[in-house]
Every structure is written in C-alpha cells, then in structure tokens.
Amino acid sequence: EPHPNYNRILLSPVLAGEQTVDDIILNPLDWYAEHGITLHMGKTATKIDRTARKVVTDDGTEAEYDRLLLATGSNPFILPVPGKDLPGVIAFRDIADVDTMIRASSEYKHAVVIGGGLLGLEAANGLMKRGMDVSVVHIGPWLMERQLDEPAARLLQKSLEAKGMKFLLGAQTAEIVGDDRVKAVKFKDGSEVAADLVVMAVGIRPNSALAESAGIHCNRGIVVTDTLQTVTDPRIYSIGECAAHRGIAYGLVAPLFEQAKVAANHLAQYGIGRYEGSVTSTKLKVTGIDLFSAGDFMGGEGTESILYSDPIGGVYKKLVIKDNKLVGGVMYGDTVDGAWYFSLLRDGKDVTELRDHL
C-alpha cells in the first residue's frame, strides 16, 4: 500500500466520518527514519529466497535478512458469482476501499452490503451515515451468528432497522447485474435489489501465497509453533491473520497483539515467551449500540445457561457455565460488566461462590 502503517480496525469510524485517515496512522513516515527502519511503500514482495536469505519485490528491490517476519494478513473472500468484477463491487479491507465508498456515497444512492457479520454491519452503518440507502444481504438465519445467539441478534436487528438499515436474511446471492457498473444484486429465488455499490464482507482467507511459493508449510494459514516460527524454517516467523497456530487463524486484533509480543521478544533476543492461543471477545463499532460476546456462548450438552432478558428495555444477557466455570457469554444493550466476565472466562475461575452475583 502507498501508506505507512495504520490501524485497520479504525477504518469503520473513518468510513462513518467519525475519524480521518490521519487519525488512524500509527507511525508517520518520519518515525521510520528516526528508528533506522527502511520502509518500502507501494511495493509487492514476490519472492522469498530462503537459501540466499533475501526477499525480492516486483520492481527488483532486494532485502537481505537474518530473521524474517511474515505479517501478510488476509484477503477478503469475494463470492464467485457472475458480475463480481464489475466497477462498484468492492471489499472492505483498506484505505482505498474506504475512499471508494466515500466517493460512491456522494454520487450514488443504493448500497448493498453482502455479509451480516461484524465487518458488514460496520460498513453498512458507515454508508448509511454518509446518506446512502443500505440493504444488508445475509445468508444466515440471523445477524452475526458467529458472535451472537438468536435473541441478541434480533435485538440488534431491531436497533439497526430503527436507524434505517434494511435486511434480507437467508438470501443467497446468485449474480451481480450491470453493464459498465453494478446496477443490482440478483438472488437464487429470482428476486433482485437495486445497487450502485456492492460491498462484500463475507469472510477472509489467510494470505499465505508468498510463503507457499517459498515452500513453507501452509494449512489454512502459515503454520507456526508456539514461538511463532514457521514449522518449515525457524528463521522465518509469522503472526496475525495469515498465521495458523494450533489449527486456528485468528481474524481479530487482540490475538495479533499477543502473538506480536511473543515474536518481538524472540526477535529482540529477550527470552523465551510462548504463545498458547487466545480467548477472543467481540464488540461492534456502531455508535449507540452495545454488544459483547466471548467464548462458547451457544452452550449445548453439558452446559447450563443463566439468562436475563428485557426485550422492551432492549437488554439481553446470557452466560454459559460448564463444570462450574464460565465458558461463554453474550450481552446486548448493557455491556458494562463485559470486561469482568471476560476475565473470569479467560482465567478459568471457579464461579460456584459467585453464582448469585453473576
């Protein structure tokens, strides 16, 4: 990308007009110079020569290494449907995507977001704040099904509908219609909805192509050990969305920071930290909507649930307990105790004494 590093997590507030690109730049250009870091912007690494220990880019630039860290992130998954390459069909991944959306919002009216997960809803909210008419298309039976159970998702949908967002649940996209630009999205049942802009937020795939081309073992991500070294070549480390640790590639920021800390300690020769995996939690960056979820919030055999539901007040809470430990939770409308529940869950604390308090 042609930018110094920036906080991708905050692209949603930039789209919503609550922050600017300058606000989310983590390290400005002069920071690199001050710290003796050579930054090559706008170049693509095309080859890792593990024998000569060097990286080569598309314009022939070469950089030698003693240790190499691969933090190539992930690529948005684009639905393989006719019309996916039409102008006006984009993902929500980087500054360029946000620029495209902001431009579209000043010229066009109808936006369709495909994907009712965390990222899709943040994109839809931002486009709506910029004055577009937004429909969210989701194949699942309810929104954010990986982070919310059905009752919490219904409350979320109600709040978003009150803000003006429209939803097409259980809808399967068959085709994106248009000639020189997208005009509509067509579904399997033959119905269609008008669209001048289509944002795909249907998931991510670890970006491991460069590692694979260098013969590094990949399986749903670049396979790493607890020291974040690739299993193929201990001189090469990998962290973030591109890395698969104990079979999991994390698509969230908290595990990335935990991995980075361990990898940085190794690279700086400061000891022997190990990364043993993360318990993750979720929040939605839409102003005025409070939701929180963590762990195994669906429950099931061998678990019990403690529920609190106040549909009129728009508050719903569910805690899942197994073997006297909190294993998951989902909260909507009142998340003030989220952090406390999360620490109980992460530390695997026995909650027998706390039951009434929970």
C-alpha positions as YAML, in Angstrom:
chain: A
units: angstrom
residues:
- id: 1
  name: GLU
  ca: [0.00, 0.00, 0.00]
- id: 2
  name: PRO
  ca: [1.17, 3.60, -0.52]
- id: 3
  name: HIS
  ca: [0.65, 4.43, 3.19]
- id: 4
  name: PRO
  ca: [2.70, 3.98, 6.35]
- id: 5
  name: ASN
  ca: [1.09, 1.55, 8.80]
- id: 6
  name: TYR
  ca: [-2.39, 2.41, 10.04]
- id: 7
  name: ASN
  ca: [-4.98, 0.85, 12.31]
- id: 8
  name: ARG
  ca: [-7.25, -1.20, 10.04]
- id: 9
  name: ILE
  ca: [-9.63, -1.70, 12.96]
- id: 10
  name: LEU
  ca: [-10.47, 2.01, 12.81]
- id: 11
  name: LEU
  ca: [-11.43, 2.06, 9.12]
- id: 12
  name: SER
  ca: [-15.07, 1.74, 10.24]
- id: 13
  name: PRO
  ca: [-15.06, 5.07, 12.15]
- id: 14
  name: VAL
  ca: [-13.25, 6.68, 9.18]
- id: 15
  name: LEU
  ca: [-15.99, 5.45, 6.85]
- id: 16
  name: ALA
  ca: [-18.62, 6.72, 9.29]
- id: 17
  name: GLY
  ca: [-16.95, 10.17, 9.27]
- id: 18
  name: GLU
  ca: [-16.02, 9.98, 12.98]
- id: 19
  name: GLN
  ca: [-12.27, 9.91, 12.31]
- id: 20
  name: THR
  ca: [-9.90, 10.78, 9.44]
- id: 21
  name: VAL
  ca: [-7.17, 8.71, 7.80]
- id: 22
  name: ASP
  ca: [-4.56, 10.87, 9.55]
- id: 23
  name: ASP
  ca: [-6.14, 9.95, 12.91]
- id: 24
  name: ILE
  ca: [-5.60, 6.24, 12.33]
- id: 25
  name: ILE
  ca: [-1.98, 6.34, 11.08]
- id: 26
  name: LEU
  ca: [0.01, 4.51, 13.77]
- id: 27
  name: ASN
  ca: [3.51, 5.53, 12.70]
- id: 28
  name: PRO
  ca: [4.08, 8.54, 10.43]
- id: 29
  name: LEU
  ca: [6.88, 8.41, 7.84]
- id: 30
  name: ASP
  ca: [9.46, 10.26, 9.97]
- id: 31
  name: TRP
  ca: [9.05, 7.64, 12.73]
- id: 32
  name: TYR
  ca: [10.61, 5.02, 10.43]
- id: 33
  name: ALA
  ca: [13.61, 7.24, 9.67]
- id: 34
  name: GLU
  ca: [14.11, 8.10, 13.36]
- id: 35
  name: HIS
  ca: [14.23, 4.41, 14.26]
- id: 36
  name: GLY
  ca: [16.53, 3.36, 11.43]
- id: 37
  name: ILE
  ca: [13.81, 1.39, 9.67]
- id: 38
  name: THR
  ca: [13.85, 1.22, 5.88]
- id: 39
  name: LEU
  ca: [10.27, 1.38, 4.61]
- id: 40
  name: HIS
  ca: [9.46, 0.32, 1.05]
- id: 41
  name: MET
  ca: [5.95, 1.61, 0.26]
- id: 42
  name: GLY
  ca: [3.84, 0.66, -2.74]
- id: 43
  name: LYS
  ca: [5.89, -2.48, -3.46]
- id: 44
  name: THR
  ca: [4.79, -6.10, -3.51]
- id: 45
  name: ALA
  ca: [7.07, -8.84, -2.19]
- id: 46
  name: THR
  ca: [7.08, -11.52, -4.89]
- id: 47
  name: LYS
  ca: [9.76, -13.97, -3.79]
- id: 48
  name: ILE
  ca: [11.50, -15.26, -0.68]
- id: 49
  name: ASP
  ca: [14.87, -16.85, -1.46]
- id: 50
  name: ARG
  ca: [15.44, -18.98, 1.64]
- id: 51
  name: THR
  ca: [18.88, -20.17, 0.54]
- id: 52
  name: ALA
  ca: [20.32, -16.68, -0.07]
- id: 53
  name: ARG
  ca: [18.08, -15.33, 2.74]
- id: 54
  name: LYS
  ca: [16.63, -12.41, 0.84]
- id: 55
  name: VAL
  ca: [13.23, -11.02, -0.18]
- id: 56
  name: VAL
  ca: [12.64, -9.74, -3.72]
- id: 57
  name: THR
  ca: [9.87, -7.31, -4.75]
- id: 58
  name: ASP
  ca: [8.02, -6.74, -8.01]
- id: 59
  name: ASP
  ca: [10.34, -3.87, -9.02]
- id: 60
  name: GLY
  ca: [13.51, -5.86, -8.29]
- id: 61
  name: THR
  ca: [14.27, -4.37, -4.86]
- id: 62
  name: GLU
  ca: [16.12, -6.91, -2.69]
- id: 63
  name: ALA
  ca: [16.37, -7.03, 1.10]
- id: 64
  name: GLU
  ca: [18.57, -9.50, 2.98]
- id: 65
  name: TYR
  ca: [17.50, -10.97, 6.29]
- id: 66
  name: ASP
  ca: [18.81, -12.89, 9.30]
- id: 67
  name: ARG
  ca: [15.25, -13.26, 10.54]
- id: 68
  name: LEU
  ca: [12.10, -12.72, 8.51]
- id: 69
  name: LEU
  ca: [8.63, -11.93, 9.84]
- id: 70
  name: LEU
  ca: [5.62, -12.59, 7.61]
- id: 71
  name: ALA
  ca: [2.63, -10.46, 8.58]
- id: 72
  name: THR
  ca: [0.78, -10.51, 5.27]
- id: 73
  name: GLY
  ca: [-2.69, -10.56, 6.85]
- id: 74
  name: SER
  ca: [-5.64, -11.89, 4.94]
- id: 75
  name: ASN
  ca: [-7.54, -11.30, 1.73]
- id: 76
  name: PRO
  ca: [-11.27, -10.65, 1.65]
- id: 77
  name: PHE
  ca: [-13.21, -13.57, 0.22]
- id: 78
  name: ILE
  ca: [-15.07, -12.47, -2.90]
- id: 79
  name: LEU
  ca: [-18.16, -14.52, -3.79]
- id: 80
  name: PRO
  ca: [-17.50, -16.40, -7.06]
- id: 81
  name: VAL
  ca: [-20.66, -15.09, -8.77]
- id: 82
  name: PRO
  ca: [-21.11, -13.55, -12.25]
- id: 83
  name: GLY
  ca: [-20.52, -9.79, -12.14]
- id: 84
  name: LYS
  ca: [-18.11, -9.87, -9.19]
- id: 85
  name: ASP
  ca: [-15.54, -7.88, -11.21]
- id: 86
  name: LEU
  ca: [-17.88, -5.04, -12.18]
- id: 87
  name: PRO
  ca: [-16.88, -1.49, -11.18]
- id: 88
  name: GLY
  ca: [-18.63, -0.62, -7.90]
- id: 89
  name: VAL
  ca: [-18.11, -4.11, -6.39]
- id: 90
  name: ILE
  ca: [-15.52, -3.94, -3.61]
- id: 91
  name: ALA
  ca: [-14.39, -5.44, -0.32]
- id: 92
  name: PHE
  ca: [-13.87, -3.55, 2.96]
- id: 93
  name: ARG
  ca: [-10.21, -4.05, 3.71]
- id: 94
  name: ASP
  ca: [-8.03, -0.97, 3.26]
- id: 95
  name: ILE
  ca: [-7.89, 2.81, 2.84]
- id: 96
  name: ALA
  ca: [-8.51, 2.51, -0.92]
- id: 97
  name: ASP
  ca: [-11.79, 0.64, -0.25]
- id: 98
  name: VAL
  ca: [-12.90, 3.34, 2.20]
- id: 99
  name: ASP
  ca: [-12.05, 6.07, -0.36]
- id: 100
  name: THR
  ca: [-14.11, 4.22, -2.98]
- id: 101
  name: MET
  ca: [-17.07, 4.00, -0.58]
- id: 102
  name: ILE
  ca: [-16.87, 7.67, 0.39]
- id: 103
  name: ARG
  ca: [-16.77, 8.70, -3.30]
- id: 104
  name: ALA
  ca: [-19.68, 6.40, -4.15]
- id: 105
  name: SER
  ca: [-21.75, 7.85, -1.31]
- id: 106
  name: SER
  ca: [-21.52, 11.33, -2.83]
- id: 107
  name: GLU
  ca: [-22.53, 10.14, -6.33]
- id: 108
  name: TYR
  ca: [-24.93, 7.23, -5.80]
- id: 109
  name: LYS
  ca: [-27.90, 6.27, -3.69]
- id: 110
  name: HIS
  ca: [-28.25, 2.48, -3.31]
- id: 111
  name: ALA
  ca: [-25.70, 0.36, -1.46]
- id: 112
  name: VAL
  ca: [-25.88, -3.38, -0.81]
- id: 113
  name: VAL
  ca: [-23.61, -4.99, 1.75]
- id: 114
  name: ILE
  ca: [-23.24, -8.75, 1.35]
- id: 115
  name: GLY
  ca: [-22.48, -10.26, 4.75]
- id: 116
  name: GLY
  ca: [-24.20, -9.59, 8.08]
- id: 117
  name: GLY
  ca: [-21.17, -10.19, 10.28]
- id: 118
  name: LEU
  ca: [-19.13, -7.70, 12.27]
- id: 119
  name: LEU
  ca: [-17.43, -6.05, 9.28]
- id: 120
  name: GLY
  ca: [-20.54, -6.00, 7.07]
- id: 121
  name: LEU
  ca: [-22.62, -4.19, 9.70]
- id: 122
  name: GLU
  ca: [-19.86, -1.63, 10.30]
- id: 123
  name: ALA
  ca: [-19.64, -0.96, 6.54]
- id: 124
  name: ALA
  ca: [-23.43, -0.66, 6.28]
- id: 125
  name: ASN
  ca: [-23.55, 1.74, 9.22]
- id: 126
  name: GLY
  ca: [-20.82, 3.95, 7.72]
- id: 127
  name: LEU
  ca: [-22.51, 4.09, 4.30]
- id: 128
  name: MET
  ca: [-25.83, 4.92, 5.93]
- id: 129
  name: LYS
  ca: [-24.23, 7.76, 7.88]
- id: 130
  name: ARG
  ca: [-22.97, 9.08, 4.54]
- id: 131
  name: GLY
  ca: [-26.55, 9.24, 3.28]
- id: 132
  name: MET
  ca: [-26.87, 6.03, 1.28]
- id: 133
  name: ASP
  ca: [-29.85, 3.74, 1.26]
- id: 134
  name: VAL
  ca: [-28.38, 0.47, 2.59]
- id: 135
  name: SER
  ca: [-29.56, -3.14, 2.39]
- id: 136
  name: VAL
  ca: [-27.65, -5.91, 4.15]
- id: 137
  name: VAL
  ca: [-27.82, -9.33, 2.50]
- id: 138
  name: HIS
  ca: [-27.02, -12.24, 4.80]
- id: 139
  name: ILE
  ca: [-27.18, -15.96, 4.07]
- id: 140
  name: GLY
  ca: [-27.51, -16.90, 7.76]
- id: 141
  name: PRO
  ca: [-30.77, -17.12, 9.73]
- id: 142
  name: TRP
  ca: [-29.70, -14.20, 11.96]
- id: 143
  name: LEU
  ca: [-27.04, -11.46, 12.04]
- id: 144
  name: MET
  ca: [-23.52, -12.07, 13.40]
- id: 145
  name: GLU
  ca: [-24.27, -15.72, 14.02]
- id: 146
  name: ARG
  ca: [-20.62, -16.34, 14.95]
- id: 147
  name: GLN
  ca: [-20.80, -13.77, 17.76]
- id: 148
  name: LEU
  ca: [-24.45, -13.66, 18.83]
- id: 149
  name: ASP
  ca: [-27.24, -16.10, 19.59]
- id: 150
  name: GLU
  ca: [-30.66, -15.54, 18.02]
- id: 151
  name: PRO
  ca: [-32.35, -13.41, 20.75]
- id: 152
  name: ALA
  ca: [-29.39, -10.99, 20.91]
- id: 153
  name: ALA
  ca: [-29.23, -10.81, 17.11]
- id: 154
  name: ARG
  ca: [-32.93, -9.97, 16.87]
- id: 155
  name: LEU
  ca: [-32.48, -7.04, 19.29]
- id: 156
  name: LEU
  ca: [-29.51, -5.84, 17.23]
- id: 157
  name: GLN
  ca: [-31.54, -6.07, 14.02]
- id: 158
  name: LYS
  ca: [-34.37, -4.09, 15.59]
- id: 159
  name: SER
  ca: [-31.98, -1.28, 16.66]
- id: 160
  name: LEU
  ca: [-30.38, -1.12, 13.23]
- id: 161
  name: GLU
  ca: [-33.76, -1.13, 11.46]
- id: 162
  name: ALA
  ca: [-34.77, 1.81, 13.66]
- id: 163
  name: LYS
  ca: [-31.72, 3.65, 12.25]
- id: 164
  name: GLY
  ca: [-32.96, 2.90, 8.71]
- id: 165
  name: MET
  ca: [-30.97, -0.21, 7.72]
- id: 166
  name: LYS
  ca: [-32.76, -2.89, 5.68]
- id: 167
  name: PHE
  ca: [-32.13, -6.63, 5.92]
- id: 168
  name: LEU
  ca: [-32.51, -9.60, 3.60]
- id: 169
  name: LEU
  ca: [-31.80, -12.66, 5.73]
- id: 170
  name: GLY
  ca: [-31.43, -16.16, 4.34]
- id: 171
  name: ALA
  ca: [-30.79, -14.62, 0.92]
- id: 172
  name: GLN
  ca: [-28.37, -16.32, -1.46]
- id: 173
  name: THR
  ca: [-26.60, -14.07, -3.95]
- id: 174
  name: ALA
  ca: [-26.71, -15.57, -7.46]
- id: 175
  name: GLU
  ca: [-25.46, -12.75, -9.66]
- id: 176
  name: ILE
  ca: [-24.33, -9.15, -9.67]
- id: 177
  name: VAL
  ca: [-26.09, -7.39, -12.53]
- id: 178
  name: GLY
  ca: [-24.73, -4.48, -14.59]
- id: 179
  name: ASP
  ca: [-23.03, -3.40, -17.81]
- id: 180
  name: ASP
  ca: [-20.35, -0.79, -17.22]
- id: 181
  name: ARG
  ca: [-21.17, -0.57, -13.49]
- id: 182
  name: VAL
  ca: [-23.11, -2.60, -10.97]
- id: 183
  name: LYS
  ca: [-26.89, -1.97, -11.15]
- id: 184
  name: ALA
  ca: [-28.45, -4.67, -8.97]
- id: 185
  name: VAL
  ca: [-27.92, -7.84, -6.95]
- id: 186
  name: LYS
  ca: [-29.92, -10.89, -8.03]
- id: 187
  name: PHE
  ca: [-30.77, -13.78, -5.69]
- id: 188
  name: LYS
  ca: [-31.27, -17.53, -6.15]
- id: 189
  name: ASP
  ca: [-35.05, -17.13, -5.89]
- id: 190
  name: GLY
  ca: [-35.03, -14.70, -8.85]
- id: 191
  name: SER
  ca: [-35.70, -11.53, -6.86]
- id: 192
  name: GLU
  ca: [-33.32, -8.59, -7.06]
- id: 193
  name: VAL
  ca: [-32.42, -5.38, -5.26]
- id: 194
  name: ALA
  ca: [-31.04, -2.15, -6.79]
- id: 195
  name: ALA
  ca: [-27.36, -1.46, -6.11]
- id: 196
  name: ASP
  ca: [-24.94, 1.27, -7.26]
- id: 197
  name: LEU
  ca: [-22.32, -0.04, -4.81]
- id: 198
  name: VAL
  ca: [-21.82, -3.60, -3.54]
- id: 199
  name: VAL
  ca: [-19.56, -4.25, -0.56]
- id: 200
  name: MET
  ca: [-18.59, -7.88, 0.05]
- id: 201
  name: ALA
  ca: [-17.92, -8.70, 3.68]
- id: 202
  name: VAL
  ca: [-18.39, -12.46, 3.61]
- id: 203
  name: GLY
  ca: [-15.16, -13.53, 5.28]
- id: 204
  name: ILE
  ca: [-11.40, -13.59, 4.93]
- id: 205
  name: ARG
  ca: [-8.76, -16.03, 3.75]
- id: 206
  name: PRO
  ca: [-5.21, -16.04, 5.18]
- id: 207
  name: ASN
  ca: [-2.82, -14.51, 2.65]
- id: 208
  name: SER
  ca: [-0.21, -17.26, 2.52]
- id: 209
  name: ALA
  ca: [0.64, -17.33, -1.22]
- id: 210
  name: LEU
  ca: [4.12, -15.79, -0.79]
- id: 211
  name: ALA
  ca: [5.01, -18.28, 1.96]
- id: 212
  name: GLU
  ca: [3.70, -21.21, -0.11]
- id: 213
  name: SER
  ca: [5.77, -20.15, -3.12]
- id: 214
  name: ALA
  ca: [8.86, -20.35, -0.86]
- id: 215
  name: GLY
  ca: [8.00, -23.92, 0.16]
- id: 216
  name: ILE
  ca: [6.84, -23.01, 3.67]
- id: 217
  name: HIS
  ca: [4.21, -25.38, 5.07]
- id: 218
  name: CYS
  ca: [0.73, -23.83, 5.00]
- id: 219
  name: ASN
  ca: [-2.61, -25.29, 6.03]
- id: 220
  name: ARG
  ca: [-5.42, -22.69, 6.29]
- id: 221
  name: GLY
  ca: [-2.64, -20.19, 7.02]
- id: 222
  name: ILE
  ca: [1.14, -20.22, 7.54]
- id: 223
  name: VAL
  ca: [1.64, -22.97, 10.13]
- id: 224
  name: VAL
  ca: [3.54, -21.68, 13.19]
- id: 225
  name: THR
  ca: [4.74, -23.11, 16.51]
- id: 226
  name: ASP
  ca: [4.19, -21.62, 19.99]
- id: 227
  name: THR
  ca: [7.25, -19.42, 19.36]
- id: 228
  name: LEU
  ca: [5.55, -18.10, 16.17]
- id: 229
  name: GLN
  ca: [8.26, -19.65, 13.99]
- id: 230
  name: THR
  ca: [7.16, -21.40, 10.82]
- id: 231
  name: VAL
  ca: [7.42, -25.17, 11.13]
- id: 232
  name: THR
  ca: [9.44, -25.29, 7.89]
- id: 233
  name: ASP
  ca: [12.09, -22.66, 8.58]
- id: 234
  name: PRO
  ca: [12.89, -21.43, 12.12]
- id: 235
  name: ARG
  ca: [14.47, -18.23, 10.73]
- id: 236
  name: ILE
  ca: [11.04, -17.22, 9.45]
- id: 237
  name: TYR
  ca: [8.29, -16.09, 11.82]
- id: 238
  name: SER
  ca: [4.65, -15.32, 11.11]
- id: 239
  name: ILE
  ca: [1.92, -13.56, 13.09]
- id: 240
  name: GLY
  ca: [-1.58, -12.18, 12.57]
- id: 241
  name: GLU
  ca: [-4.38, -13.21, 10.24]
- id: 242
  name: CYS
  ca: [-2.01, -15.05, 7.88]
- id: 243
  name: ALA
  ca: [-0.69, -17.38, 10.60]
- id: 244
  name: ALA
  ca: [-2.28, -20.68, 11.67]
- id: 245
  name: HIS
  ca: [-1.43, -21.52, 15.28]
- id: 246
  name: ARG
  ca: [-2.60, -24.88, 16.65]
- id: 247
  name: GLY
  ca: [-5.02, -25.06, 13.73]
- id: 248
  name: ILE
  ca: [-6.54, -21.58, 14.26]
- id: 249
  name: ALA
  ca: [-6.06, -18.45, 12.16]
- id: 250
  name: TYR
  ca: [-7.36, -15.53, 14.25]
- id: 251
  name: GLY
  ca: [-9.17, -12.72, 12.43]
- id: 252
  name: LEU
  ca: [-9.24, -10.35, 15.40]
- id: 253
  name: VAL
  ca: [-6.82, -7.80, 16.79]
- id: 254
  name: ALA
  ca: [-6.30, -8.98, 20.40]
- id: 255
  name: PRO
  ca: [-4.64, -12.31, 19.46]
- id: 256
  name: LEU
  ca: [-2.47, -10.42, 16.98]
- id: 257
  name: PHE
  ca: [-1.06, -8.21, 19.76]
- id: 258
  name: GLU
  ca: [-0.43, -11.27, 21.95]
- id: 259
  name: GLN
  ca: [1.40, -13.00, 19.08]
- id: 260
  name: ALA
  ca: [3.38, -9.84, 18.28]
- id: 261
  name: LYS
  ca: [4.62, -9.59, 21.86]
- id: 262
  name: VAL
  ca: [5.98, -13.15, 21.80]
- id: 263
  name: ALA
  ca: [7.55, -12.78, 18.34]
- id: 264
  name: ALA
  ca: [9.12, -9.41, 19.25]
- id: 265
  name: ASN
  ca: [10.68, -10.89, 22.39]
- id: 266
  name: HIS
  ca: [12.26, -13.64, 20.30]
- id: 267
  name: LEU
  ca: [13.48, -11.30, 17.57]
- id: 268
  name: ALA
  ca: [14.99, -8.95, 20.17]
- id: 269
  name: GLN
  ca: [16.59, -11.98, 21.94]
- id: 270
  name: TYR
  ca: [14.72, -11.13, 25.14]
- id: 271
  name: GLY
  ca: [13.88, -14.57, 26.35]
- id: 272
  name: ILE
  ca: [11.62, -17.44, 25.65]
- id: 273
  name: GLY
  ca: [7.97, -16.36, 25.61]
- id: 274
  name: ARG
  ca: [5.42, -18.80, 24.20]
- id: 275
  name: TYR
  ca: [2.06, -18.09, 22.61]
- id: 276
  name: GLU
  ca: [-0.51, -20.65, 23.66]
- id: 277
  name: GLY
  ca: [-3.61, -19.37, 21.87]
- id: 278
  name: SER
  ca: [-6.21, -16.71, 22.69]
- id: 279
  name: VAL
  ca: [-9.70, -16.44, 24.09]
- id: 280
  name: THR
  ca: [-11.43, -13.84, 21.95]
- id: 281
  name: SER
  ca: [-14.22, -11.34, 22.50]
- id: 282
  name: THR
  ca: [-16.21, -9.18, 20.13]
- id: 283
  name: LYS
  ca: [-17.59, -5.64, 20.08]
- id: 284
  name: LEU
  ca: [-19.36, -3.77, 17.28]
- id: 285
  name: LYS
  ca: [-18.13, -0.29, 16.31]
- id: 286
  name: VAL
  ca: [-21.53, 1.30, 15.70]
- id: 287
  name: THR
  ca: [-22.28, 4.34, 17.86]
- id: 288
  name: GLY
  ca: [-25.13, 3.81, 20.29]
- id: 289
  name: ILE
  ca: [-25.12, 0.01, 20.07]
- id: 290
  name: ASP
  ca: [-23.63, -2.01, 22.90]
- id: 291
  name: LEU
  ca: [-22.93, -5.65, 22.40]
- id: 292
  name: PHE
  ca: [-20.33, -8.04, 23.72]
- id: 293
  name: SER
  ca: [-19.69, -11.71, 23.20]
- id: 294
  name: ALA
  ca: [-16.95, -14.14, 24.12]
- id: 295
  name: GLY
  ca: [-16.17, -17.83, 24.24]
- id: 296
  name: ASP
  ca: [-18.77, -20.56, 23.72]
- id: 297
  name: PHE
  ca: [-21.96, -18.51, 24.02]
- id: 298
  name: MET
  ca: [-24.29, -21.03, 22.34]
- id: 299
  name: GLY
  ca: [-23.96, -23.64, 25.09]
- id: 300
  name: GLY
  ca: [-25.20, -27.16, 24.46]
- id: 301
  name: GLU
  ca: [-24.73, -30.53, 26.10]
- id: 302
  name: GLY
  ca: [-23.05, -30.47, 29.49]
- id: 303
  name: THR
  ca: [-23.52, -26.72, 29.89]
- id: 304
  name: GLU
  ca: [-26.06, -24.56, 31.70]
- id: 305
  name: SER
  ca: [-27.15, -21.04, 30.85]
- id: 306
  name: ILE
  ca: [-28.06, -18.11, 33.08]
- id: 307
  name: LEU
  ca: [-30.37, -15.74, 31.21]
- id: 308
  name: TYR
  ca: [-31.60, -12.21, 31.72]
- id: 309
  name: SER
  ca: [-34.00, -10.84, 29.14]
- id: 310
  name: ASP
  ca: [-35.79, -7.49, 28.98]
- id: 311
  name: PRO
  ca: [-36.98, -7.10, 25.37]
- id: 312
  name: ILE
  ca: [-38.82, -3.80, 26.00]
- id: 313
  name: GLY
  ca: [-35.73, -2.25, 27.58]
- id: 314
  name: GLY
  ca: [-33.60, -3.80, 24.81]
- id: 315
  name: VAL
  ca: [-31.37, -5.70, 27.24]
- id: 316
  name: TYR
  ca: [-30.39, -9.36, 26.91]
- id: 317
  name: LYS
  ca: [-27.68, -11.30, 28.72]
- id: 318
  name: LYS
  ca: [-26.70, -14.93, 28.62]
- id: 319
  name: LEU
  ca: [-23.87, -16.64, 30.47]
- id: 320
  name: VAL
  ca: [-22.85, -20.22, 29.72]
- id: 321
  name: ILE
  ca: [-21.37, -22.30, 32.54]
- id: 322
  name: LYS
  ca: [-19.67, -25.69, 32.32]
- id: 323
  name: ASP
  ca: [-18.07, -27.60, 35.22]
- id: 324
  name: ASN
  ca: [-18.57, -24.52, 37.47]
- id: 325
  name: LYS
  ca: [-16.60, -22.30, 35.10]
- id: 326
  name: LEU
  ca: [-17.80, -19.52, 32.82]
- id: 327
  name: VAL
  ca: [-17.14, -20.71, 29.23]
- id: 328
  name: GLY
  ca: [-19.04, -18.09, 27.24]
- id: 329
  name: GLY
  ca: [-21.34, -15.12, 27.28]
- id: 330
  name: VAL
  ca: [-23.29, -12.75, 25.11]
- id: 331
  name: MET
  ca: [-24.69, -9.38, 26.13]
- id: 332
  name: TYR
  ca: [-26.75, -6.81, 24.32]
- id: 333
  name: GLY
  ca: [-27.87, -3.37, 25.50]
- id: 334
  name: ASP
  ca: [-25.89, -3.39, 28.74]
- id: 335
  name: THR
  ca: [-22.27, -4.48, 28.45]
- id: 336
  name: VAL
  ca: [-20.81, -2.56, 31.35]
- id: 337
  name: ASP
  ca: [-19.61, -5.77, 33.07]
- id: 338
  name: GLY
  ca: [-18.23, -7.35, 29.89]
- id: 339
  name: ALA
  ca: [-14.59, -6.99, 30.90]
- id: 340
  name: TRP
  ca: [-15.22, -8.60, 34.29]
- id: 341
  name: TYR
  ca: [-16.98, -11.60, 32.73]
- id: 342
  name: PHE
  ca: [-14.22, -11.85, 30.14]
- id: 343
  name: SER
  ca: [-11.50, -12.07, 32.81]
- id: 344
  name: LEU
  ca: [-13.47, -14.81, 34.65]
- id: 345
  name: LEU
  ca: [-13.75, -16.69, 31.38]
- id: 346
  name: ARG
  ca: [-10.11, -16.22, 30.36]
- id: 347
  name: ASP
  ca: [-8.72, -17.19, 33.77]
- id: 348
  name: GLY
  ca: [-10.97, -20.27, 34.02]
- id: 349
  name: LYS
  ca: [-12.07, -19.24, 37.52]
- id: 350
  name: ASP
  ca: [-14.42, -21.44, 39.55]
- id: 351
  name: VAL
  ca: [-17.68, -19.45, 39.85]
- id: 352
  name: THR
  ca: [-19.51, -21.65, 42.38]
- id: 353
  name: GLU
  ca: [-19.33, -18.93, 45.06]
- id: 354
  name: LEU
  ca: [-20.30, -16.20, 42.58]
- id: 355
  name: ARG
  ca: [-23.43, -17.76, 41.09]
- id: 356
  name: ASP
  ca: [-25.95, -15.42, 42.73]
- id: 357
  name: HIS
  ca: [-23.75, -12.47, 41.89]
- id: 358
  name: LEU
  ca: [-23.41, -13.50, 38.23]
...
